[in-house]
Tab-separated table of C-alpha atoms in Angstrom:
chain	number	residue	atom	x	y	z
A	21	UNK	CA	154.490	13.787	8.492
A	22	UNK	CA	156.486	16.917	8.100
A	23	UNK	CA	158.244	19.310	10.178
A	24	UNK	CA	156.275	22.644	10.157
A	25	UNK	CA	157.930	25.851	10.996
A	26	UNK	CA	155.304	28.267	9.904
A	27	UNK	CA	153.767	28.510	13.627
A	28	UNK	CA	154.783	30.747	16.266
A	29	UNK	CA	153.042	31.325	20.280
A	30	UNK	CA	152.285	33.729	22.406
A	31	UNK	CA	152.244	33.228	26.036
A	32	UNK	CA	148.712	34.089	27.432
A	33	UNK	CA	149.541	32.952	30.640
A	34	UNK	CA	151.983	30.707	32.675
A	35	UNK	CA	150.739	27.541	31.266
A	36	UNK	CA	149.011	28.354	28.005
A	37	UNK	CA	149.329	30.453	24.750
A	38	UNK	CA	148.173	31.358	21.463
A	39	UNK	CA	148.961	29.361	18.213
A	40	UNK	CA	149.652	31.618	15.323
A	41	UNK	CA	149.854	30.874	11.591
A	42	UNK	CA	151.738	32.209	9.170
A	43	UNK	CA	149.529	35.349	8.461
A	44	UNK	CA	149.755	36.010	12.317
A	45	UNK	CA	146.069	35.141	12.817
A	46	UNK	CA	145.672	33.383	16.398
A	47	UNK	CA	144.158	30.202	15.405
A	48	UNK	CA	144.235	27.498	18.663
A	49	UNK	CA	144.639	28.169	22.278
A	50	UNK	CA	147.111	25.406	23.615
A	51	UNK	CA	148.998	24.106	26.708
A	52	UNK	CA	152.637	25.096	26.977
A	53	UNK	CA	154.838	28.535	26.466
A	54	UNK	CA	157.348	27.235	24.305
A	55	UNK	CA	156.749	26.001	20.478
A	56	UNK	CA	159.332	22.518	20.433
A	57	UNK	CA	158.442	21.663	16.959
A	58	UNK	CA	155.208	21.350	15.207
A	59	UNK	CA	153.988	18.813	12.226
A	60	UNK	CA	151.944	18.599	9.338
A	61	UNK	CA	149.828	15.324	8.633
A	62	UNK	CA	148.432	14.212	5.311
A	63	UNK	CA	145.083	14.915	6.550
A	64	UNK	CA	145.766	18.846	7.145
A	65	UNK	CA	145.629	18.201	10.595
A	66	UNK	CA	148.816	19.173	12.908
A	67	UNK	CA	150.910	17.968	15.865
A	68	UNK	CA	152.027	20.692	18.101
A	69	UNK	CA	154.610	19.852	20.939
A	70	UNK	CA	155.284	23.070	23.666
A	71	UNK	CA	156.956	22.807	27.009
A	72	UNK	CA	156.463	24.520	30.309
A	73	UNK	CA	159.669	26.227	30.665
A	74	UNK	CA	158.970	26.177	34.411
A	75	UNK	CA	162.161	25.313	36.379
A	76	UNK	CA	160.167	23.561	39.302
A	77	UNK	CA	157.622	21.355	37.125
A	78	UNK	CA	158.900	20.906	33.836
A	79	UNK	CA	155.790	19.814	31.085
A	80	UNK	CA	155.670	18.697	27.914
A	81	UNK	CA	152.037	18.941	25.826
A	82	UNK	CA	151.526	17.472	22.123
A	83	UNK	CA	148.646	18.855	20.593
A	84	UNK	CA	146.181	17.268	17.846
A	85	UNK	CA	144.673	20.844	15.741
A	86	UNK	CA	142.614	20.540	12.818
A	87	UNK	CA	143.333	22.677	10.103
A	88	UNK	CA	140.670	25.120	10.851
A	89	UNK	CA	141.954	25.217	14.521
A	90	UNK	CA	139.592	23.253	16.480
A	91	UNK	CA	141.719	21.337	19.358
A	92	UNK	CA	141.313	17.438	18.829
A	93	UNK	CA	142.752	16.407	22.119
A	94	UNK	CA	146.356	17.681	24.040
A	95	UNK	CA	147.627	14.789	25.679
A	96	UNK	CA	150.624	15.748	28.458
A	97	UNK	CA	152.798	14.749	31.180
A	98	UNK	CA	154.520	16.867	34.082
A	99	UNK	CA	157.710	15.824	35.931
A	100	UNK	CA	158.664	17.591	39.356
A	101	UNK	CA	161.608	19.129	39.625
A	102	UNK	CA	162.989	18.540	36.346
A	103	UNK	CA	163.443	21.341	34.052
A	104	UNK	CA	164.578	21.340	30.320
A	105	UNK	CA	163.457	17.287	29.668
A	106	UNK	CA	162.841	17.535	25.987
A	107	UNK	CA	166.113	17.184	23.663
A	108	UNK	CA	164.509	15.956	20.596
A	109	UNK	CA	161.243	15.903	18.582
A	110	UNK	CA	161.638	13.872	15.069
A	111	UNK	CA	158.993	12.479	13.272
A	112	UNK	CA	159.290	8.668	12.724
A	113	UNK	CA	157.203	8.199	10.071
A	114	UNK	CA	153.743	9.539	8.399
A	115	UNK	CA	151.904	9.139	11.538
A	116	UNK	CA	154.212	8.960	14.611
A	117	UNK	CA	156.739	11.788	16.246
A	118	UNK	CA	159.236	10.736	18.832
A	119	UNK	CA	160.150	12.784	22.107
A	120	UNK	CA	163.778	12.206	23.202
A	121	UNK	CA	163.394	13.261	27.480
A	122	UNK	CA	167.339	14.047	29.382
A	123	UNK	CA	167.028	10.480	31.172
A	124	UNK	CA	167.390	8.428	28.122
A	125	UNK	CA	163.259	7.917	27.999
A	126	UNK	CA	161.747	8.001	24.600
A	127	UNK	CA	158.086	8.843	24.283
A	128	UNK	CA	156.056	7.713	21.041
A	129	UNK	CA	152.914	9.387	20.130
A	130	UNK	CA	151.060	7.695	17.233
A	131	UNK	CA	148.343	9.288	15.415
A	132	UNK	CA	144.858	7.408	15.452
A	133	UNK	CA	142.851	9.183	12.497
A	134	UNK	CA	139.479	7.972	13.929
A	135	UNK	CA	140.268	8.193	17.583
A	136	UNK	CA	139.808	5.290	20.426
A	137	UNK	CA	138.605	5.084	24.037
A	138	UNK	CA	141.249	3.157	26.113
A	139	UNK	CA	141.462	5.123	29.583
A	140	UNK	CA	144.201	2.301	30.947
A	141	UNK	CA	146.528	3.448	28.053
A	142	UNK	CA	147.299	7.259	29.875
A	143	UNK	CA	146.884	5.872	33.435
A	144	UNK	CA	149.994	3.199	33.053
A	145	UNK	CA	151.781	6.355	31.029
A	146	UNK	CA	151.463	8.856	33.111
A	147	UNK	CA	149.877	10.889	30.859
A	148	UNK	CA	146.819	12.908	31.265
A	149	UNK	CA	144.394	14.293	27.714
A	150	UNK	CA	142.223	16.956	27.391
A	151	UNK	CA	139.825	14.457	26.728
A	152	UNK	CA	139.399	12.600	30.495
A	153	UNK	CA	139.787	9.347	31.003
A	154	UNK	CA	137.098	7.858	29.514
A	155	UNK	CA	136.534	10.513	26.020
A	156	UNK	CA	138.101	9.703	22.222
A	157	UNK	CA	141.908	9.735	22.279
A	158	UNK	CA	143.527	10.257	18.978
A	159	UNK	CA	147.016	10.229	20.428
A	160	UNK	CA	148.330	6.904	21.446
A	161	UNK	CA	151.232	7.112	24.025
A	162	UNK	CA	154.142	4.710	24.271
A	163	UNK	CA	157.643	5.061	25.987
A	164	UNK	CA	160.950	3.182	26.351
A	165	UNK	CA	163.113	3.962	29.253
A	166	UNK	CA	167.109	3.207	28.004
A	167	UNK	CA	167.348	2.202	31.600
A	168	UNK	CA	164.893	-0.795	31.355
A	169	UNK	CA	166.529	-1.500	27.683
A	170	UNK	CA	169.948	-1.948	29.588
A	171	UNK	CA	168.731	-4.156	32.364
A	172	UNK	CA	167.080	-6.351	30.133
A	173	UNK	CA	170.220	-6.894	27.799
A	174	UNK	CA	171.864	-7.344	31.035
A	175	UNK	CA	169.609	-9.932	32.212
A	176	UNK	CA	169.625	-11.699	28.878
């Protein structure tokens, strides 16, 4: 997975905007006002991660496109009170991106090519998908708190 910089948004509203290549052609509509970082997978698809940039109820959304621009799934989370969370967005390896959040939390979204249905896997995250509950989920969500990494060395 590769960082892609060819993408730019335009805000279409207070929560969504327009994803535009390269040749300034709008080619998704997504969550989010502000363009993190986006990626480019082996399979032509890409990861998009915006944020909210809304000082009362900060948001992060990672987007799944296809390379014709048909939306796969946007899977995203929204914390009260709590502007600018993101400080990082790396990708980890061919098929997983990290999200570094201010509180020392570190969200892992892995890739499944061919998708999955496990609704328990957003509930315990707090995430929510484009997709409901119960549709395909391509993007598998994982997090580590630093916190809970510290008590547990502590308790060890």
């Amino acid at each position: 997975m590769e960082e892609y910089a060819h993408f730019s948004i335009s805000p279409l509203s207070d929560t969504e905007s327009s994803l535009i290549n390269k040749q300034g052609q709008r080619i998704a509509r997504i969550r989010g006002i502000v363009l993190e970082k986006a990626f480019c997978i082996e399979s032509g698809r890409f990861l998009v991660v915006t944020t909210d940039d809304c000082p009362f109820e900060e948001g992060f959304h990672v987007s799944l496109i296809e390379e014709d621009g048909s939306l796969l799934e946007t899977t995203h989370r929204v914390i009260p009170y709590t502007p600018g969370i993101v400080t990082a967005v790396y990708a980890e390896n061919s098929d997983t991106i990290k999200i570094a959040l201010h509180d020392g939390e570190t969200i892992r979204i892995t890739l499944i090519p061919e998708g999955t249905r496990n609704p328990a896997r957003y509930i315990q995250k707090g995430f929510r998908s484009s997709n409901g509950i119960f549709g395909k989920h391509y993007l598998q969500v994982d997090s580590t708190s630093e916190s809970a990494v510290q008590q547990k060395r502590e308790f060890l």
